[in-house]
Amino acid sequence: MLQIRNKILAVTLVLLTFLLPAQNVSGQETPYKFDLGAEIGMSGYAGDASSNLFAHPGFAGQVSMRYLPSTRWAVRGVLSALTISGNTADMANVLPGNATYSFKSTVYDLGARVEFNFFSYGIGETYKKMRRWTPYLSLGVGVTLATCSGNTAFGPNIPMGFGVKFKPRERINLFAEFSVTKVFNDHIDGKDLSDLTTIESSFIKNNDWYSRLTVGISFEFGKRCETCHYVD
């Protein structure tokens, strides 16, 4: 399972590496500069106490703000709160001494992402070839703060996601997104759950991931000046 998650990280990094130089970031501007939204959904966890992101679903909620430089790109800040849990009794692997462990954590996540829209996204004249819907990829960096049984864990993270946006009318956006986050800390599932197999972890080598499957709505604001006249 860990190898699969590492492959997901590698594939996402490679895709966005090829996409970044392929598009002109300044491109075609959107009518509005910013986008403010909120999302709710389901969280998941994979690590020392679970190998299945969907085995122990929790609650996820987040707010976000985007800067919209073009119809193909967005720079997004995200603040999330979610609950994660796990139980080694549900796993096929047997721990030393036939021990079992479980945990529940509250996780707070603050990060920044770059989003790439596969289509020019928006509502406009026919010649602009914009679409009301588009799939998209996202990649970013952030920090995670987790509390579990009186213990606190903190570490950087890399969120990766994909989703679909739909614009029912100008300035309004609906979207659904699935994201997975690699945390560079092996204690978000509790201090006692680190290295259950007696194999020590490190900054790079650890098992803690969490996911979010959310739906949301956002509102665009900050209209761009189409014909601006500047006076010296």
PDB file of C-alpha atoms in Angstrom:
ATOM      1  CA  MET A   1       0.000   0.000   0.000  1.00  0.00           C
ATOM      2  CA  LEU A   2       2.872   2.361   0.834  1.00  0.00           C
ATOM      3  CA  GLN A   3       4.414   1.716  -2.591  1.00  0.00           C
ATOM      4  CA  ILE A   4       1.086   2.567  -4.272  1.00  0.00           C
ATOM      5  CA  ARG A   5       0.836   5.857  -2.365  1.00  0.00           C
ATOM      6  CA  ASN A   6       4.413   6.759  -3.291  1.00  0.00           C
ATOM      7  CA  LYS A   7       3.610   6.019  -6.952  1.00  0.00           C
ATOM      8  CA  ILE A   8       0.600   8.370  -6.728  1.00  0.00           C
ATOM      9  CA  LEU A   9       2.922  11.109  -5.451  1.00  0.00           C
ATOM     10  CA  ALA A  10       5.469  10.466  -8.205  1.00  0.00           C
ATOM     11  CA  VAL A  11       2.887  10.393 -11.022  1.00  0.00           C
ATOM     12  CA  THR A  12       1.239  13.628  -9.839  1.00  0.00           C
ATOM     13  CA  LEU A  13       4.594  15.407  -9.638  1.00  0.00           C
ATOM     14  CA  VAL A  14       5.561  14.240 -13.132  1.00  0.00           C
ATOM     15  CA  LEU A  15       2.211  15.294 -14.663  1.00  0.00           C
ATOM     16  CA  LEU A  16       2.360  18.801 -13.255  1.00  0.00           C
ATOM     17  CA  THR A  17       6.047  19.132 -14.174  1.00  0.00           C
ATOM     18  CA  PHE A  18       5.112  18.594 -17.826  1.00  0.00           C
ATOM     19  CA  LEU A  19       1.992  20.768 -17.650  1.00  0.00           C
ATOM     20  CA  LEU A  20       3.611  23.818 -16.030  1.00  0.00           C
ATOM     21  CA  PRO A  21       5.900  24.804 -18.940  1.00  0.00           C
ATOM     22  CA  ALA A  22       3.277  23.797 -21.500  1.00  0.00           C
ATOM     23  CA  GLN A  23       0.882  26.599 -20.649  1.00  0.00           C
ATOM     24  CA  ASN A  24       1.210  30.364 -20.528  1.00  0.00           C
ATOM     25  CA  VAL A  25       0.263  31.310 -16.974  1.00  0.00           C
ATOM     26  CA  SER A  26      -0.679  34.862 -17.939  1.00  0.00           C
ATOM     27  CA  GLY A  27      -2.994  33.432 -20.700  1.00  0.00           C
ATOM     28  CA  GLN A  28      -6.571  34.582 -21.012  1.00  0.00           C
ATOM     29  CA  GLU A  29      -7.687  36.445 -17.920  1.00  0.00           C
ATOM     30  CA  THR A  30     -10.885  35.679 -16.046  1.00  0.00           C
ATOM     31  CA  PRO A  31     -13.409  38.516 -15.410  1.00  0.00           C
ATOM     32  CA  TYR A  32     -12.791  38.258 -11.646  1.00  0.00           C
ATOM     33  CA  LYS A  33      -9.553  38.064  -9.691  1.00  0.00           C
ATOM     34  CA  PHE A  34     -10.592  36.016  -6.663  1.00  0.00           C
ATOM     35  CA  ASP A  35     -12.768  33.112  -5.576  1.00  0.00           C
ATOM     36  CA  LEU A  36     -13.927  32.341  -2.013  1.00  0.00           C
ATOM     37  CA  GLY A  37     -15.463  28.969  -1.159  1.00  0.00           C
ATOM     38  CA  ALA A  38     -16.325  26.323   1.409  1.00  0.00           C
ATOM     39  CA  GLU A  39     -16.438  22.508   1.264  1.00  0.00           C
ATOM     40  CA  ILE A  40     -17.623  19.587   3.367  1.00  0.00           C
ATOM     41  CA  GLY A  41     -17.139  15.885   2.966  1.00  0.00           C
ATOM     42  CA  MET A  42     -15.426  12.724   4.132  1.00  0.00           C
ATOM     43  CA  SER A  43     -11.883  12.217   5.398  1.00  0.00           C
ATOM     44  CA  GLY A  44      -9.756   9.070   5.363  1.00  0.00           C
ATOM     45  CA  TYR A  45      -6.485   7.802   6.800  1.00  0.00           C
ATOM     46  CA  ALA A  46      -3.758   5.357   5.787  1.00  0.00           C
ATOM     47  CA  GLY A  47      -0.763   4.634   7.982  1.00  0.00           C
ATOM     48  CA  ASP A  48       0.376   2.455  10.846  1.00  0.00           C
ATOM     49  CA  ALA A  49      -3.191   1.653  11.924  1.00  0.00           C
ATOM     50  CA  SER A  50      -4.891   1.318   8.533  1.00  0.00           C
ATOM     51  CA  SER A  51      -3.893   0.492   4.980  1.00  0.00           C
ATOM     52  CA  ASN A  52      -7.217   1.597   3.440  1.00  0.00           C
ATOM     53  CA  LEU A  53      -8.080   5.291   3.082  1.00  0.00           C
ATOM     54  CA  PHE A  54     -11.802   4.476   3.125  1.00  0.00           C
ATOM     55  CA  ALA A  55     -11.877   1.984   6.025  1.00  0.00           C
ATOM     56  CA  HIS A  56     -12.556   4.557   8.761  1.00  0.00           C
ATOM     57  CA  PRO A  57     -14.320   7.604   7.269  1.00  0.00           C
ATOM     58  CA  GLY A  58     -14.392  10.851   9.231  1.00  0.00           C
ATOM     59  CA  PHE A  59     -15.609  14.406   8.745  1.00  0.00           C
ATOM     60  CA  ALA A  60     -13.781  17.013   6.659  1.00  0.00           C
ATOM     61  CA  GLY A  61     -14.539  20.703   6.314  1.00  0.00           C
ATOM     62  CA  GLN A  62     -12.511  23.441   4.682  1.00  0.00           C
ATOM     63  CA  VAL A  63     -12.519  26.984   3.401  1.00  0.00           C
ATOM     64  CA  SER A  64     -10.433  28.218   0.512  1.00  0.00           C
ATOM     65  CA  MET A  65      -9.548  31.298  -1.484  1.00  0.00           C
ATOM     66  CA  ARG A  66      -8.244  31.326  -5.020  1.00  0.00           C
ATOM     67  CA  TYR A  67      -6.367  33.888  -7.066  1.00  0.00           C
ATOM     68  CA  LEU A  68      -7.426  33.488 -10.716  1.00  0.00           C
ATOM     69  CA  PRO A  69      -4.664  34.631 -13.099  1.00  0.00           C
ATOM     70  CA  SER A  70      -6.214  32.885 -16.109  1.00  0.00           C
ATOM     71  CA  THR A  71      -8.934  30.487 -17.228  1.00  0.00           C
ATOM     72  CA  ARG A  72      -6.506  27.551 -16.994  1.00  0.00           C
ATOM     73  CA  TRP A  73      -4.737  28.241 -13.691  1.00  0.00           C
ATOM     74  CA  ALA A  74      -5.548  29.115 -10.091  1.00  0.00           C
ATOM     75  CA  VAL A  75      -3.452  29.659  -6.973  1.00  0.00           C
ATOM     76  CA  ARG A  76      -5.385  28.458  -3.943  1.00  0.00           C
ATOM     77  CA  GLY A  77      -5.017  28.774  -0.178  1.00  0.00           C
ATOM     78  CA  VAL A  78      -6.841  26.119   1.890  1.00  0.00           C
ATOM     79  CA  LEU A  79      -7.606  25.824   5.613  1.00  0.00           C
ATOM     80  CA  SER A  80      -9.009  22.422   6.635  1.00  0.00           C
ATOM     81  CA  ALA A  81     -10.205  20.637   9.757  1.00  0.00           C
ATOM     82  CA  LEU A  82     -10.831  16.900   9.728  1.00  0.00           C
ATOM     83  CA  THR A  83     -11.063  13.829  11.912  1.00  0.00           C
ATOM     84  CA  ILE A  84      -9.161  10.613  11.231  1.00  0.00           C
ATOM     85  CA  SER A  85      -9.149   7.241  12.975  1.00  0.00           C
ATOM     86  CA  GLY A  86      -7.807   3.724  12.591  1.00  0.00           C
ATOM     87  CA  ASN A  87      -7.661   0.303  14.208  1.00  0.00           C
ATOM     88  CA  THR A  88      -4.959  -2.304  13.581  1.00  0.00           C
ATOM     89  CA  ALA A  89      -7.480  -5.079  14.307  1.00  0.00           C
ATOM     90  CA  ASP A  90      -8.936  -4.421  10.840  1.00  0.00           C
ATOM     91  CA  MET A  91      -5.587  -4.969   9.100  1.00  0.00           C
ATOM     92  CA  ALA A  92      -4.360  -8.210   7.548  1.00  0.00           C
ATOM     93  CA  ASN A  93      -0.852  -7.713   8.935  1.00  0.00           C
ATOM     94  CA  VAL A  94      -0.189  -9.083  12.422  1.00  0.00           C
ATOM     95  CA  LEU A  95       1.815  -6.885  14.781  1.00  0.00           C
ATOM     96  CA  PRO A  96       4.528  -8.177  17.121  1.00  0.00           C
ATOM     97  CA  GLY A  97       2.966  -9.885  20.131  1.00  0.00           C
ATOM     98  CA  ASN A  98      -0.452  -9.927  18.379  1.00  0.00           C
ATOM     99  CA  ALA A  99      -0.972  -6.412  19.748  1.00  0.00           C
ATOM    100  CA  THR A 100      -3.819  -4.199  18.538  1.00  0.00           C
ATOM    101  CA  TYR A 101      -3.992  -0.407  18.586  1.00  0.00           C
ATOM    102  CA  SER A 102      -6.601   2.201  17.724  1.00  0.00           C
ATOM    103  CA  PHE A 103      -6.680   6.000  17.663  1.00  0.00           C
ATOM    104  CA  LYS A 104      -8.756   9.075  16.877  1.00  0.00           C
ATOM    105  CA  SER A 105      -7.130  12.365  15.844  1.00  0.00           C
ATOM    106  CA  THR A 106      -8.253  15.862  14.993  1.00  0.00           C
ATOM    107  CA  VAL A 107      -6.203  17.324  12.159  1.00  0.00           C
ATOM    108  CA  TYR A 108      -5.778  20.939  11.050  1.00  0.00           C
ATOM    109  CA  ASP A 109      -4.230  21.628   7.666  1.00  0.00           C
ATOM    110  CA  LEU A 110      -3.082  24.947   6.176  1.00  0.00           C
ATOM    111  CA  GLY A 111      -1.601  25.018   2.708  1.00  0.00           C
ATOM    112  CA  ALA A 112      -1.233  26.562  -0.744  1.00  0.00           C
ATOM    113  CA  ARG A 113      -1.832  24.792  -4.043  1.00  0.00           C
ATOM    114  CA  VAL A 114      -1.582  25.402  -7.763  1.00  0.00           C
ATOM    115  CA  GLU A 115      -4.546  24.165  -9.813  1.00  0.00           C
ATOM    116  CA  PHE A 116      -4.461  23.349 -13.518  1.00  0.00           C
ATOM    117  CA  ASN A 117      -7.770  23.277 -15.440  1.00  0.00           C
ATOM    118  CA  PHE A 118      -7.794  20.921 -18.406  1.00  0.00           C
ATOM    119  CA  PHE A 119     -10.164  23.270 -20.274  1.00  0.00           C
ATOM    120  CA  SER A 120     -10.453  27.056 -20.384  1.00  0.00           C
ATOM    121  CA  TYR A 121     -12.955  27.456 -17.555  1.00  0.00           C
ATOM    122  CA  GLY A 122     -15.642  30.114 -17.537  1.00  0.00           C
ATOM    123  CA  ILE A 123     -18.586  31.711 -19.314  1.00  0.00           C
ATOM    124  CA  GLY A 124     -17.884  33.932 -22.297  1.00  0.00           C
ATOM    125  CA  GLU A 125     -18.236  34.569 -25.984  1.00  0.00           C
ATOM    126  CA  THR A 126     -18.095  31.570 -28.341  1.00  0.00           C
ATOM    127  CA  TYR A 127     -14.747  32.590 -29.826  1.00  0.00           C
ATOM    128  CA  LYS A 128     -13.102  32.315 -26.384  1.00  0.00           C
ATOM    129  CA  LYS A 129     -13.862  28.553 -26.394  1.00  0.00           C
ATOM    130  CA  MET A 130     -14.466  28.488 -22.649  1.00  0.00           C
ATOM    131  CA  ARG A 131     -16.379  25.710 -20.948  1.00  0.00           C
ATOM    132  CA  ARG A 132     -18.705  25.755 -17.954  1.00  0.00           C
ATOM    133  CA  TRP A 133     -17.023  22.629 -16.572  1.00  0.00           C
ATOM    134  CA  THR A 134     -13.522  21.237 -16.374  1.00  0.00           C
ATOM    135  CA  PRO A 135     -11.540  18.522 -14.623  1.00  0.00           C
ATOM    136  CA  TYR A 136      -8.468  19.795 -12.819  1.00  0.00           C
ATOM    137  CA  LEU A 137      -5.292  18.695 -11.012  1.00  0.00           C
ATOM    138  CA  SER A 138      -3.766  20.336  -7.956  1.00  0.00           C
ATOM    139  CA  LEU A 139      -0.432  20.154  -6.169  1.00  0.00           C
ATOM    140  CA  GLY A 140       0.920  22.169  -3.271  1.00  0.00           C
ATOM    141  CA  VAL A 141       2.675  22.410   0.064  1.00  0.00           C
ATOM    142  CA  GLY A 142       1.323  22.916   3.555  1.00  0.00           C
ATOM    143  CA  VAL A 143       1.600  22.187   7.248  1.00  0.00           C
ATOM    144  CA  THR A 144      -0.321  19.732   9.431  1.00  0.00           C
ATOM    145  CA  LEU A 145      -1.155  19.992  13.122  1.00  0.00           C
ATOM    146  CA  ALA A 146      -2.718  16.892  14.712  1.00  0.00           C
ATOM    147  CA  THR A 147      -3.919  16.249  18.251  1.00  0.00           C
ATOM    148  CA  CYS A 148      -4.446  12.728  19.582  1.00  0.00           C
ATOM    149  CA  SER A 149      -4.892  11.591  23.222  1.00  0.00           C
ATOM    150  CA  GLY A 150      -3.225  14.704  24.576  1.00  0.00           C
ATOM    151  CA  ASN A 151      -0.273  14.491  22.152  1.00  0.00           C
ATOM    152  CA  THR A 152       0.396  17.061  19.426  1.00  0.00           C
ATOM    153  CA  ALA A 153       2.194  16.416  16.145  1.00  0.00           C
ATOM    154  CA  PHE A 154       3.324  19.005  13.606  1.00  0.00           C
ATOM    155  CA  GLY A 155       4.911  18.618  10.197  1.00  0.00           C
ATOM    156  CA  PRO A 156       5.040  19.788   6.576  1.00  0.00           C
ATOM    157  CA  ASN A 157       2.918  18.081   3.957  1.00  0.00           C
ATOM    158  CA  ILE A 158       2.344  17.718   0.218  1.00  0.00           C
ATOM    159  CA  PRO A 159      -1.325  17.702  -0.896  1.00  0.00           C
ATOM    160  CA  MET A 160      -2.248  16.246  -4.290  1.00  0.00           C
ATOM    161  CA  GLY A 161      -5.722  16.265  -5.749  1.00  0.00           C
ATOM    162  CA  PHE A 162      -8.029  16.036  -8.711  1.00  0.00           C
ATOM    163  CA  GLY A 163     -11.585  17.207  -9.186  1.00  0.00           C
ATOM    164  CA  VAL A 164     -14.279  18.671 -11.396  1.00  0.00           C
ATOM    165  CA  LYS A 165     -15.568  22.272 -11.462  1.00  0.00           C
ATOM    166  CA  PHE A 166     -18.924  23.396 -12.842  1.00  0.00           C
ATOM    167  CA  LYS A 167     -20.152  26.963 -13.329  1.00  0.00           C
ATOM    168  CA  PRO A 168     -23.999  27.100 -13.265  1.00  0.00           C
ATOM    169  CA  ARG A 169     -23.901  30.891 -13.651  1.00  0.00           C
ATOM    170  CA  GLU A 170     -21.416  33.731 -13.721  1.00  0.00           C
ATOM    171  CA  ARG A 171     -19.418  34.083 -10.458  1.00  0.00           C
ATOM    172  CA  ILE A 172     -20.806  30.838  -8.958  1.00  0.00           C
ATOM    173  CA  ASN A 173     -18.816  27.584  -8.985  1.00  0.00           C
ATOM    174  CA  LEU A 174     -19.691  24.079  -7.828  1.00  0.00           C
ATOM    175  CA  PHE A 175     -16.948  21.507  -7.456  1.00  0.00           C
ATOM    176  CA  ALA A 176     -16.123  18.024  -6.194  1.00  0.00           C
ATOM    177  CA  GLU A 177     -12.584  17.034  -5.252  1.00  0.00           C
ATOM    178  CA  PHE A 178     -10.578  14.083  -3.987  1.00  0.00           C
ATOM    179  CA  SER A 179      -7.177  14.817  -2.474  1.00  0.00           C
ATOM    180  CA  VAL A 180      -4.505  12.839  -0.645  1.00  0.00           C
ATOM    181  CA  THR A 181      -1.910  14.414   1.632  1.00  0.00           C
ATOM    182  CA  LYS A 182       1.533  13.026   2.424  1.00  0.00           C
ATOM    183  CA  VAL A 183       2.608  14.144   5.908  1.00  0.00           C
ATOM    184  CA  PHE A 184       6.296  14.291   6.839  1.00  0.00           C
ATOM    185  CA  ASN A 185       5.610  13.273  10.438  1.00  0.00           C
ATOM    186  CA  ASP A 186       4.827   9.763  11.682  1.00  0.00           C
ATOM    187  CA  HIS A 187       2.829  10.834  14.748  1.00  0.00           C
ATOM    188  CA  ILE A 188      -0.444  12.264  13.437  1.00  0.00           C
ATOM    189  CA  ASP A 189      -2.053   8.980  14.512  1.00  0.00           C
ATOM    190  CA  GLY A 190      -0.658   9.288  18.028  1.00  0.00           C
ATOM    191  CA  LYS A 191       2.751   8.941  19.661  1.00  0.00           C
ATOM    192  CA  ASP A 192       2.131   5.295  20.619  1.00  0.00           C
ATOM    193  CA  LEU A 193       1.272   4.316  17.043  1.00  0.00           C
ATOM    194  CA  SER A 194       4.602   5.259  15.500  1.00  0.00           C
ATOM    195  CA  ASP A 195       6.765   2.361  14.294  1.00  0.00           C
ATOM    196  CA  LEU A 196       4.434  -0.436  15.403  1.00  0.00           C
ATOM    197  CA  THR A 197       6.415  -2.930  13.351  1.00  0.00           C
ATOM    198  CA  THR A 198       9.671  -1.842  15.108  1.00  0.00           C
ATOM    199  CA  ILE A 199      10.957  -0.413  11.790  1.00  0.00           C
ATOM    200  CA  GLU A 200      12.040   3.134  12.529  1.00  0.00           C
ATOM    201  CA  SER A 201      10.674   5.968  10.408  1.00  0.00           C
ATOM    202  CA  SER A 202      12.400   9.183   9.356  1.00  0.00           C
ATOM    203  CA  PHE A 203      11.467  12.571   7.884  1.00  0.00           C
ATOM    204  CA  ILE A 204      11.048  11.015   4.434  1.00  0.00           C
ATOM    205  CA  LYS A 205      10.217   7.411   5.311  1.00  0.00           C
ATOM    206  CA  ASN A 206       6.932   7.294   7.216  1.00  0.00           C
ATOM    207  CA  ASN A 207       3.447   5.915   6.722  1.00  0.00           C
ATOM    208  CA  ASP A 208       1.015   8.732   7.509  1.00  0.00           C
ATOM    209  CA  TRP A 209      -1.366   9.912   4.798  1.00  0.00           C
ATOM    210  CA  TYR A 210      -4.878  11.319   4.906  1.00  0.00           C
ATOM    211  CA  SER A 211      -7.483  12.015   2.254  1.00  0.00           C
ATOM    212  CA  ARG A 212     -10.439  14.309   1.685  1.00  0.00           C
ATOM    213  CA  LEU A 213     -13.442  13.694  -0.567  1.00  0.00           C
ATOM    214  CA  THR A 214     -15.438  16.925  -0.621  1.00  0.00           C
ATOM    215  CA  VAL A 215     -18.080  18.908  -2.449  1.00  0.00           C
ATOM    216  CA  GLY A 216     -18.226  22.684  -2.318  1.00  0.00           C
ATOM    217  CA  ILE A 217     -19.400  26.011  -3.636  1.00  0.00           C
ATOM    218  CA  SER A 218     -17.499  29.228  -4.277  1.00  0.00           C
ATOM    219  CA  PHE A 219     -18.194  32.822  -5.254  1.00  0.00           C
ATOM    220  CA  GLU A 220     -15.985  35.012  -7.472  1.00  0.00           C
ATOM    221  CA  PHE A 221     -15.297  38.658  -6.645  1.00  0.00           C
ATOM    222  CA  GLY A 222     -12.872  41.471  -7.439  1.00  0.00           C
ATOM    223  CA  LYS A 223     -13.881  42.355 -10.994  1.00  0.00           C
ATOM    224  CA  ARG A 224     -11.017  43.169 -13.333  1.00  0.00           C
ATOM    225  CA  CYS A 225     -10.981  46.504 -15.079  1.00  0.00           C
ATOM    226  CA  GLU A 226     -11.635  45.815 -18.776  1.00  0.00           C
ATOM    227  CA  THR A 227     -10.796  49.360 -19.911  1.00  0.00           C
ATOM    228  CA  CYS A 228      -8.575  51.043 -17.359  1.00  0.00           C
ATOM    229  CA  HIS A 229      -7.355  54.623 -17.782  1.00  0.00           C
ATOM    230  CA  TYR A 230      -4.434  55.649 -15.627  1.00  0.00           C
ATOM    231  CA  VAL A 231      -3.533  59.291 -14.955  1.00  0.00           C
ATOM    232  CA  ASP A 232       0.089  60.100 -14.157  1.00  0.00           C
TER     233      ASP A 232
END
